[in-house]
PDB file of C-alpha atoms in Angstrom:
ATOM      1  CA  ARG A   1     -12.880  -2.576 -25.126  1.00  0.00           C
ATOM      2  CA  LYS A   2     -11.640  -3.691 -20.970  1.00  0.00           C
ATOM      3  CA  GLU A   3     -15.153  -3.634 -18.786  1.00  0.00           C
ATOM      4  CA  VAL A   4     -12.320  -1.430 -16.544  1.00  0.00           C
ATOM      5  CA  GLU A   5      -9.387   0.265 -17.834  1.00  0.00           C
ATOM      6  CA  GLN A   6      -6.150   1.619 -15.994  1.00  0.00           C
ATOM      7  CA  ASP A   7      -2.826   3.211 -17.494  1.00  0.00           C
ATOM      8  CA  PRO A   8      -0.740   0.701 -15.245  1.00  0.00           C
ATOM      9  CA  GLY A   9       1.957   3.066 -15.341  1.00  0.00           C
ATOM     10  CA  PRO A  10       4.341   3.578 -13.633  1.00  0.00           C
ATOM     11  CA  PHE A  11       4.370   7.198 -12.694  1.00  0.00           C
ATOM     12  CA  ASN A  12       7.424   8.474 -11.178  1.00  0.00           C
ATOM     13  CA  VAL A  13       6.562  11.321  -9.098  1.00  0.00           C
ATOM     14  CA  PRO A  14       9.226  13.072  -6.305  1.00  0.00           C
ATOM     15  CA  GLU A  15       8.143  13.305  -2.921  1.00  0.00           C
ATOM     16  CA  GLY A  16       5.560  16.247  -2.311  1.00  0.00           C
ATOM     17  CA  ALA A  17       4.547  16.061  -6.109  1.00  0.00           C
ATOM     18  CA  THR A  18       0.056  15.873  -6.812  1.00  0.00           C
ATOM     19  CA  VAL A  19      -0.368  12.835  -8.920  1.00  0.00           C
ATOM     20  CA  ALA A  20      -3.980  11.867 -10.399  1.00  0.00           C
ATOM     21  CA  PHE A  21      -5.015   8.959 -11.520  1.00  0.00           C
ATOM     22  CA  ASN A  22      -8.147   8.165 -13.819  1.00  0.00           C
ATOM     23  CA  CYS A  23      -9.972   4.948 -14.289  1.00  0.00           C
ATOM     24  CA  THR A  24     -12.374   4.109 -17.173  1.00  0.00           C
ATOM     25  CA  TYR A  25     -15.270   2.207 -16.769  1.00  0.00           C
ATOM     26  CA  SER A  26     -17.670   0.276 -19.893  1.00  0.00           C
ATOM     27  CA  ASN A  27     -20.702  -0.688 -18.057  1.00  0.00           C
ATOM     28  CA  SER A  28     -23.050   2.619 -17.731  1.00  0.00           C
ATOM     29  CA  ALA A  29     -25.233   0.556 -15.236  1.00  0.00           C
ATOM     30  CA  SER A  30     -22.256   0.601 -12.783  1.00  0.00           C
ATOM     31  CA  GLN A  31     -22.933   1.770  -9.609  1.00  0.00           C
ATOM     32  CA  SER A  32     -20.141   0.634  -7.009  1.00  0.00           C
ATOM     33  CA  PHE A  33     -16.675   2.373  -7.492  1.00  0.00           C
ATOM     34  CA  PHE A  34     -13.581   1.772  -5.138  1.00  0.00           C
ATOM     35  CA  TRP A  35     -10.517   2.483  -4.673  1.00  0.00           C
ATOM     36  CA  TYR A  36      -8.090  -0.098  -3.459  1.00  0.00           C
ATOM     37  CA  ARG A  37      -4.176  -0.030  -2.942  1.00  0.00           C
ATOM     38  CA  GLN A  38      -1.511  -3.136  -2.701  1.00  0.00           C
ATOM     39  CA  ASP A  39       1.856  -3.149  -2.656  1.00  0.00           C
ATOM     40  CA  CYS A  40       4.232  -5.536  -3.738  1.00  0.00           C
ATOM     41  CA  ARG A  41       3.370  -9.534  -2.598  1.00  0.00           C
ATOM     42  CA  LYS A  42       0.504  -8.409  -0.387  1.00  0.00           C
ATOM     43  CA  GLU A  43      -2.730  -8.096  -0.907  1.00  0.00           C
ATOM     44  CA  PRO A  44      -5.167  -5.224  -2.256  1.00  0.00           C
ATOM     45  CA  LYS A  45      -6.941  -3.174   0.792  1.00  0.00           C
ATOM     46  CA  LEU A  46      -9.516  -0.371   0.518  1.00  0.00           C
ATOM     47  CA  LEU A  47      -8.334   2.936   0.287  1.00  0.00           C
ATOM     48  CA  MET A  48     -11.474   4.681  -0.435  1.00  0.00           C
ATOM     49  CA  SER A  49     -15.029   4.110  -1.944  1.00  0.00           C
ATOM     50  CA  VAL A  50     -16.318   6.948  -4.653  1.00  0.00           C
ATOM     51  CA  TYR A  51     -19.391   8.374  -3.788  1.00  0.00           C
ATOM     52  CA  SER A  52     -21.561  10.179  -6.768  1.00  0.00           C
ATOM     53  CA  SER A  53     -20.569  13.445  -4.389  1.00  0.00           C
ATOM     54  CA  GLY A  54     -16.984  12.598  -4.514  1.00  0.00           C
ATOM     55  CA  ASN A  55     -14.967  11.520  -1.777  1.00  0.00           C
ATOM     56  CA  GLU A  56     -12.121  12.818   0.519  1.00  0.00           C
ATOM     57  CA  ASP A  57      -9.561  11.456   3.272  1.00  0.00           C
ATOM     58  CA  GLY A  58      -6.813  13.588   4.169  1.00  0.00           C
ATOM     59  CA  ARG A  59      -4.395  13.661   1.127  1.00  0.00           C
ATOM     60  CA  PHE A  60      -6.546  11.332  -0.647  1.00  0.00           C
ATOM     61  CA  THR A  61      -9.590  12.509  -3.462  1.00  0.00           C
ATOM     62  CA  ALA A  62     -11.268  10.534  -5.414  1.00  0.00           C
ATOM     63  CA  GLN A  63     -14.008  11.780  -7.628  1.00  0.00           C
ATOM     64  CA  LEU A  64     -16.872   9.818  -9.983  1.00  0.00           C
ATOM     65  CA  ASN A  65     -17.800  11.258 -13.491  1.00  0.00           C
ATOM     66  CA  ARG A  66     -21.205   9.641 -15.062  1.00  0.00           C
ATOM     67  CA  ALA A  67     -20.972  11.381 -18.090  1.00  0.00           C
ATOM     68  CA  SER A  68     -17.709  10.059 -19.362  1.00  0.00           C
ATOM     69  CA  GLN A  69     -17.759   7.053 -17.401  1.00  0.00           C
ATOM     70  CA  TYR A  70     -14.705   7.505 -15.545  1.00  0.00           C
ATOM     71  CA  ILE A  71     -13.017   7.982 -11.479  1.00  0.00           C
ATOM     72  CA  SER A  72      -9.819   9.735 -10.234  1.00  0.00           C
ATOM     73  CA  LEU A  73      -7.949   9.126  -7.982  1.00  0.00           C
ATOM     74  CA  LEU A  74      -5.887  12.367  -6.858  1.00  0.00           C
ATOM     75  CA  ILE A  75      -3.276  12.310  -4.066  1.00  0.00           C
ATOM     76  CA  ARG A  76      -1.420  15.484  -2.434  1.00  0.00           C
ATOM     77  CA  ASP A  77       1.737  15.600  -1.270  1.00  0.00           C
ATOM     78  CA  SER A  78       3.004  11.913  -2.084  1.00  0.00           C
ATOM     79  CA  LYS A  79       5.245  10.633   0.040  1.00  0.00           C
ATOM     80  CA  LEU A  80       7.537   7.392  -0.152  1.00  0.00           C
ATOM     81  CA  SER A  81       5.502   5.353   1.448  1.00  0.00           C
ATOM     82  CA  ASP A  82       2.233   5.747  -1.078  1.00  0.00           C
ATOM     83  CA  SER A  83       4.378   3.711  -3.241  1.00  0.00           C
ATOM     84  CA  ALA A  84       2.067   0.794  -4.385  1.00  0.00           C
ATOM     85  CA  THR A  85      -0.359  -0.087  -6.936  1.00  0.00           C
ATOM     86  CA  TYR A  86      -3.519   1.388  -7.065  1.00  0.00           C
ATOM     87  CA  LEU A  87      -6.551  -0.929  -7.629  1.00  0.00           C
ATOM     88  CA  CYS A  88      -9.596   0.454  -9.431  1.00  0.00           C
ATOM     89  CA  VAL A  89     -12.982  -1.790  -8.461  1.00  0.00           C
ATOM     90  CA  VAL A  90     -16.233  -1.139 -10.007  1.00  0.00           C
ATOM     91  CA  ARG A  91     -19.828  -3.420  -9.424  1.00  0.00           C
ATOM     92  CA  SER A  92     -22.575  -2.996 -11.685  1.00  0.00           C
ATOM     93  CA  GLY A  93     -25.893  -2.783 -10.041  1.00  0.00           C
ATOM     94  CA  GLY A  94     -27.745  -6.337  -9.609  1.00  0.00           C
ATOM     95  CA  SER A  95     -24.437  -7.943 -10.012  1.00  0.00           C
ATOM     96  CA  TYR A  96     -22.906  -9.830  -7.285  1.00  0.00           C
ATOM     97  CA  ILE A  97     -19.163  -9.234  -9.194  1.00  0.00           C
ATOM     98  CA  PRO A  98     -16.715  -6.595  -8.170  1.00  0.00           C
ATOM     99  CA  THR A  99     -14.491  -5.898 -11.693  1.00  0.00           C
ATOM    100  CA  PHE A 100     -10.733  -4.949 -10.775  1.00  0.00           C
ATOM    101  CA  GLY A 101      -8.752  -2.809 -12.855  1.00  0.00           C
ATOM    102  CA  ARG A 102      -5.005  -4.254 -13.583  1.00  0.00           C
ATOM    103  CA  GLY A 103      -4.105  -1.698 -11.652  1.00  0.00           C
ATOM    104  CA  THR A 104      -1.954   1.575 -11.853  1.00  0.00           C
ATOM    105  CA  SER A 105       2.013   1.735 -10.480  1.00  0.00           C
ATOM    106  CA  LEU A 106       2.765   4.560  -8.492  1.00  0.00           C
ATOM    107  CA  ILE A 107       6.494   5.254  -7.778  1.00  0.00           C
ATOM    108  CA  VAL A 108       8.121   7.666  -5.094  1.00  0.00           C
ATOM    109  CA  HIS A 109      11.333   8.917  -5.201  1.00  0.00           C
ATOM    110  CA  PRO A 110      13.302  11.256  -2.731  1.00  0.00           C
TER     111      PRO A 110
ATOM    112  CA  ASP B   1      -4.862 -12.519  14.395  1.00  0.00           C
ATOM    113  CA  THR B   2      -9.024 -11.708  13.438  1.00  0.00           C
ATOM    114  CA  GLY B   3      -8.365 -11.200   9.815  1.00  0.00           C
ATOM    115  CA  VAL B   4      -8.612 -13.297   6.788  1.00  0.00           C
ATOM    116  CA  SER B   5      -6.579 -16.482   6.802  1.00  0.00           C
ATOM    117  CA  GLN B   6      -5.591 -18.723   3.905  1.00  0.00           C
ATOM    118  CA  ASN B   7      -4.155 -22.021   3.858  1.00  0.00           C
ATOM    119  CA  PRO B   8      -1.659 -23.166   2.537  1.00  0.00           C
ATOM    120  CA  ARG B   9       0.302 -19.711   1.687  1.00  0.00           C
ATOM    121  CA  HIS B  10       2.821 -21.582  -1.116  1.00  0.00           C
ATOM    122  CA  LYS B  11       1.443 -24.487  -2.968  1.00  0.00           C
ATOM    123  CA  ILE B  12       4.043 -26.255  -5.620  1.00  0.00           C
ATOM    124  CA  THR B  13       2.455 -29.188  -7.504  1.00  0.00           C
ATOM    125  CA  LYS B  14       3.212 -31.299 -10.269  1.00  0.00           C
ATOM    126  CA  ARG B  15       0.761 -30.891 -13.854  1.00  0.00           C
ATOM    127  CA  GLY B  16      -2.024 -33.364 -13.466  1.00  0.00           C
ATOM    128  CA  GLN B  17      -2.422 -33.287  -9.943  1.00  0.00           C
ATOM    129  CA  ASN B  18      -5.490 -31.852  -7.953  1.00  0.00           C
ATOM    130  CA  VAL B  19      -4.755 -29.090  -5.181  1.00  0.00           C
ATOM    131  CA  THR B  20      -7.062 -27.565  -2.606  1.00  0.00           C
ATOM    132  CA  PHE B  21      -6.964 -24.250  -0.576  1.00  0.00           C
ATOM    133  CA  ARG B  22      -8.845 -22.902   2.378  1.00  0.00           C
ATOM    134  CA  CYS B  23     -10.102 -19.746   3.210  1.00  0.00           C
ATOM    135  CA  ASP B  24     -11.533 -18.939   6.857  1.00  0.00           C
ATOM    136  CA  PRO B  25     -13.208 -15.503   6.651  1.00  0.00           C
ATOM    137  CA  ILE B  26     -13.284 -12.734   9.522  1.00  0.00           C
ATOM    138  CA  SER B  27     -15.948 -14.540  11.402  1.00  0.00           C
ATOM    139  CA  GLU B  28     -19.193 -12.058  11.924  1.00  0.00           C
ATOM    140  CA  HIS B  29     -18.425 -12.406   7.353  1.00  0.00           C
ATOM    141  CA  ASN B  30     -21.530 -13.735   5.545  1.00  0.00           C
ATOM    142  CA  ARG B  31     -19.909 -12.789   2.398  1.00  0.00           C
ATOM    143  CA  LEU B  32     -16.714 -14.958   0.574  1.00  0.00           C
ATOM    144  CA  TYR B  33     -14.739 -14.028  -2.710  1.00  0.00           C
ATOM    145  CA  TRP B  34     -12.123 -16.333  -4.406  1.00  0.00           C
ATOM    146  CA  TYR B  35     -10.250 -14.665  -7.230  1.00  0.00           C
ATOM    147  CA  ARG B  36      -6.845 -15.254  -8.928  1.00  0.00           C
ATOM    148  CA  GLN B  37      -4.400 -12.718  -9.863  1.00  0.00           C
ATOM    149  CA  THR B  38      -1.529 -13.029 -12.401  1.00  0.00           C
ATOM    150  CA  LEU B  39       1.444 -10.551 -12.292  1.00  0.00           C
ATOM    151  CA  GLY B  40       0.530  -7.273 -13.698  1.00  0.00           C
ATOM    152  CA  GLN B  41      -2.701  -7.652 -13.513  1.00  0.00           C
ATOM    153  CA  GLY B  42      -5.702  -6.999 -10.768  1.00  0.00           C
ATOM    154  CA  PRO B  43      -7.519  -9.792  -9.142  1.00  0.00           C
ATOM    155  CA  GLU B  44      -9.746 -11.621 -11.188  1.00  0.00           C
ATOM    156  CA  PHE B  45     -13.049 -12.517  -9.944  1.00  0.00           C
ATOM    157  CA  LEU B  46     -14.257 -16.292  -9.511  1.00  0.00           C
ATOM    158  CA  THR B  47     -16.722 -17.092  -7.177  1.00  0.00           C
ATOM    159  CA  TYR B  48     -18.724 -15.720  -4.529  1.00  0.00           C
ATOM    160  CA  PHE B  49     -20.999 -16.994  -1.644  1.00  0.00           C
ATOM    161  CA  GLN B  50     -23.327 -15.521   1.049  1.00  0.00           C
ATOM    162  CA  ASN B  51     -23.521 -17.805   3.648  1.00  0.00           C
ATOM    163  CA  GLU B  52     -23.168 -21.351   2.467  1.00  0.00           C
ATOM    164  CA  ALA B  53     -25.023 -20.056  -1.381  1.00  0.00           C
ATOM    165  CA  GLN B  54     -22.753 -19.993  -3.821  1.00  0.00           C
ATOM    166  CA  LEU B  55     -24.399 -17.196  -5.974  1.00  0.00           C
ATOM    167  CA  GLU B  56     -22.328 -16.344  -8.561  1.00  0.00           C
ATOM    168  CA  LYS B  57     -20.352 -19.456  -9.693  1.00  0.00           C
ATOM    169  CA  SER B  58     -20.000 -18.448 -14.036  1.00  0.00           C
ATOM    170  CA  ARG B  59     -16.937 -16.921 -14.000  1.00  0.00           C
ATOM    171  CA  LEU B  60     -15.401 -19.952 -12.692  1.00  0.00           C
ATOM    172  CA  LEU B  61     -12.486 -20.544 -15.170  1.00  0.00           C
ATOM    173  CA  SER B  62     -13.606 -24.293 -16.806  1.00  0.00           C
ATOM    174  CA  ASP B  63     -15.277 -27.100 -15.009  1.00  0.00           C
ATOM    175  CA  ARG B  64     -12.093 -28.063 -13.640  1.00  0.00           C
ATOM    176  CA  PHE B  65     -12.485 -25.571 -10.605  1.00  0.00           C
ATOM    177  CA  SER B  66     -15.119 -25.339  -8.017  1.00  0.00           C
ATOM    178  CA  ALA B  67     -15.337 -24.039  -4.332  1.00  0.00           C
ATOM    179  CA  GLU B  68     -17.485 -24.742  -1.792  1.00  0.00           C
ATOM    180  CA  ARG B  69     -18.906 -23.153   1.726  1.00  0.00           C
ATOM    181  CA  PRO B  70     -20.606 -25.835   3.558  1.00  0.00           C
ATOM    182  CA  LYS B  71     -21.273 -24.435   6.500  1.00  0.00           C
ATOM    183  CA  GLY B  72     -21.201 -20.852   6.072  1.00  0.00           C
ATOM    184  CA  SER B  73     -17.963 -20.445   7.383  1.00  0.00           C
ATOM    185  CA  PHE B  74     -14.787 -21.259   6.059  1.00  0.00           C
ATOM    186  CA  SER B  75     -14.587 -21.977   1.788  1.00  0.00           C
ATOM    187  CA  THR B  76     -12.173 -24.321  -0.166  1.00  0.00           C
ATOM    188  CA  LEU B  77     -11.381 -24.026  -3.716  1.00  0.00           C
ATOM    189  CA  GLU B  78     -10.632 -27.121  -5.510  1.00  0.00           C
ATOM    190  CA  ILE B  79      -8.465 -27.139  -8.693  1.00  0.00           C
ATOM    191  CA  GLN B  80      -8.379 -30.257 -10.633  1.00  0.00           C
ATOM    192  CA  ARG B  81      -5.927 -31.536 -13.209  1.00  0.00           C
ATOM    193  CA  THR B  82      -3.757 -28.651 -12.912  1.00  0.00           C
ATOM    194  CA  GLU B  83      -2.277 -27.315 -15.878  1.00  0.00           C
ATOM    195  CA  GLN B  84       0.973 -24.866 -15.456  1.00  0.00           C
ATOM    196  CA  GLY B  85      -1.278 -22.039 -17.404  1.00  0.00           C
ATOM    197  CA  ASP B  86      -3.099 -21.858 -13.444  1.00  0.00           C
ATOM    198  CA  SER B  87      -0.183 -20.491 -11.652  1.00  0.00           C
ATOM    199  CA  ALA B  88      -0.642 -17.918  -9.790  1.00  0.00           C
ATOM    200  CA  MET B  89      -2.477 -16.309  -6.372  1.00  0.00           C
ATOM    201  CA  TYR B  90      -5.163 -17.260  -5.329  1.00  0.00           C
ATOM    202  CA  LEU B  91      -7.368 -14.584  -3.070  1.00  0.00           C
ATOM    203  CA  CYS B  92      -9.875 -14.964  -0.591  1.00  0.00           C
ATOM    204  CA  ALA B  93     -11.512 -11.913   0.218  1.00  0.00           C
ATOM    205  CA  SER B  94     -15.090 -11.236   2.583  1.00  0.00           C
ATOM    206  CA  SER B  95     -17.524  -8.620   3.237  1.00  0.00           C
ATOM    207  CA  PRO B  96     -19.784  -7.765   6.446  1.00  0.00           C
ATOM    208  CA  ARG B  97     -23.469  -7.958   5.177  1.00  0.00           C
ATOM    209  CA  VAL B  98     -23.736  -4.018   5.210  1.00  0.00           C
ATOM    210  CA  GLY B  99     -25.292  -1.725   2.925  1.00  0.00           C
ATOM    211  CA  GLY B 100     -25.884  -4.164  -0.093  1.00  0.00           C
ATOM    212  CA  VAL B 101     -23.429  -6.110  -2.101  1.00  0.00           C
ATOM    213  CA  GLY B 102     -21.137  -2.703  -3.029  1.00  0.00           C
ATOM    214  CA  ASN B 103     -19.510  -2.972   0.240  1.00  0.00           C
ATOM    215  CA  GLU B 104     -15.711  -3.152   1.587  1.00  0.00           C
ATOM    216  CA  GLN B 105     -13.799  -6.532   1.044  1.00  0.00           C
ATOM    217  CA  PHE B 106     -11.060  -8.108   3.378  1.00  0.00           C
ATOM    218  CA  PHE B 107      -8.625  -9.728   1.656  1.00  0.00           C
ATOM    219  CA  GLY B 108      -6.371 -12.937   2.532  1.00  0.00           C
ATOM    220  CA  PRO B 109      -2.910 -13.068   1.951  1.00  0.00           C
ATOM    221  CA  GLY B 110      -3.081 -15.403  -0.828  1.00  0.00           C
ATOM    222  CA  THR B 111      -2.273 -18.710  -1.997  1.00  0.00           C
ATOM    223  CA  ARG B 112       0.621 -18.566  -4.031  1.00  0.00           C
ATOM    224  CA  LEU B 113       0.263 -21.711  -6.791  1.00  0.00           C
ATOM    225  CA  THR B 114       3.479 -23.109  -8.990  1.00  0.00           C
ATOM    226  CA  VAL B 115       2.659 -25.965 -11.684  1.00  0.00           C
ATOM    227  CA  LEU B 116       5.401 -27.242 -12.607  1.00  0.00           C
TER     228      LEU B 116
END
């Protein structure tokens, strides 16, 4: 089993739709969780951190489920500009190594 | 521009040649990471520096790969005797010393390596 797994998609949704991605991780000692966004041929950029209590930033909501070892990203009222690859990042306690998932591709169409 | 910079942006080389890439992090960031990214995959961690100390290098892909950060500022990644399988995007990221290791990383634009 891979350390961090994501459905590569693509998720193809119309503007205005709500879409959710999950990311599962295998190491129960994982402590830090993030969602990054990567546009085509660009570098990744932090979208949001994922806290135990969840995190909301405008149309974006991230949740952590430690019991089932996954994090989720919910995007409400999708915009064309949300089209990108969304990377899940997990780091285990005591480790310097952030592990990225392969990313989930989102395509928002008119 | 005060972001992370990487040079060169593109490198084409012949198999067997050595290549060196440079990363200049955001000036006040003491943490620096190198990653490799291939098509359809997320960034793959290679190595990590805190100031000039290389604290994690177990994930360097082989002994042909090495990295330095001699004065705790810029860093270089060298690949010796390149192979076609080394073709990829090499990303550098830096982060500030705030709140532990699990904090935001700022990525540079990457160096795209093509080995012929």
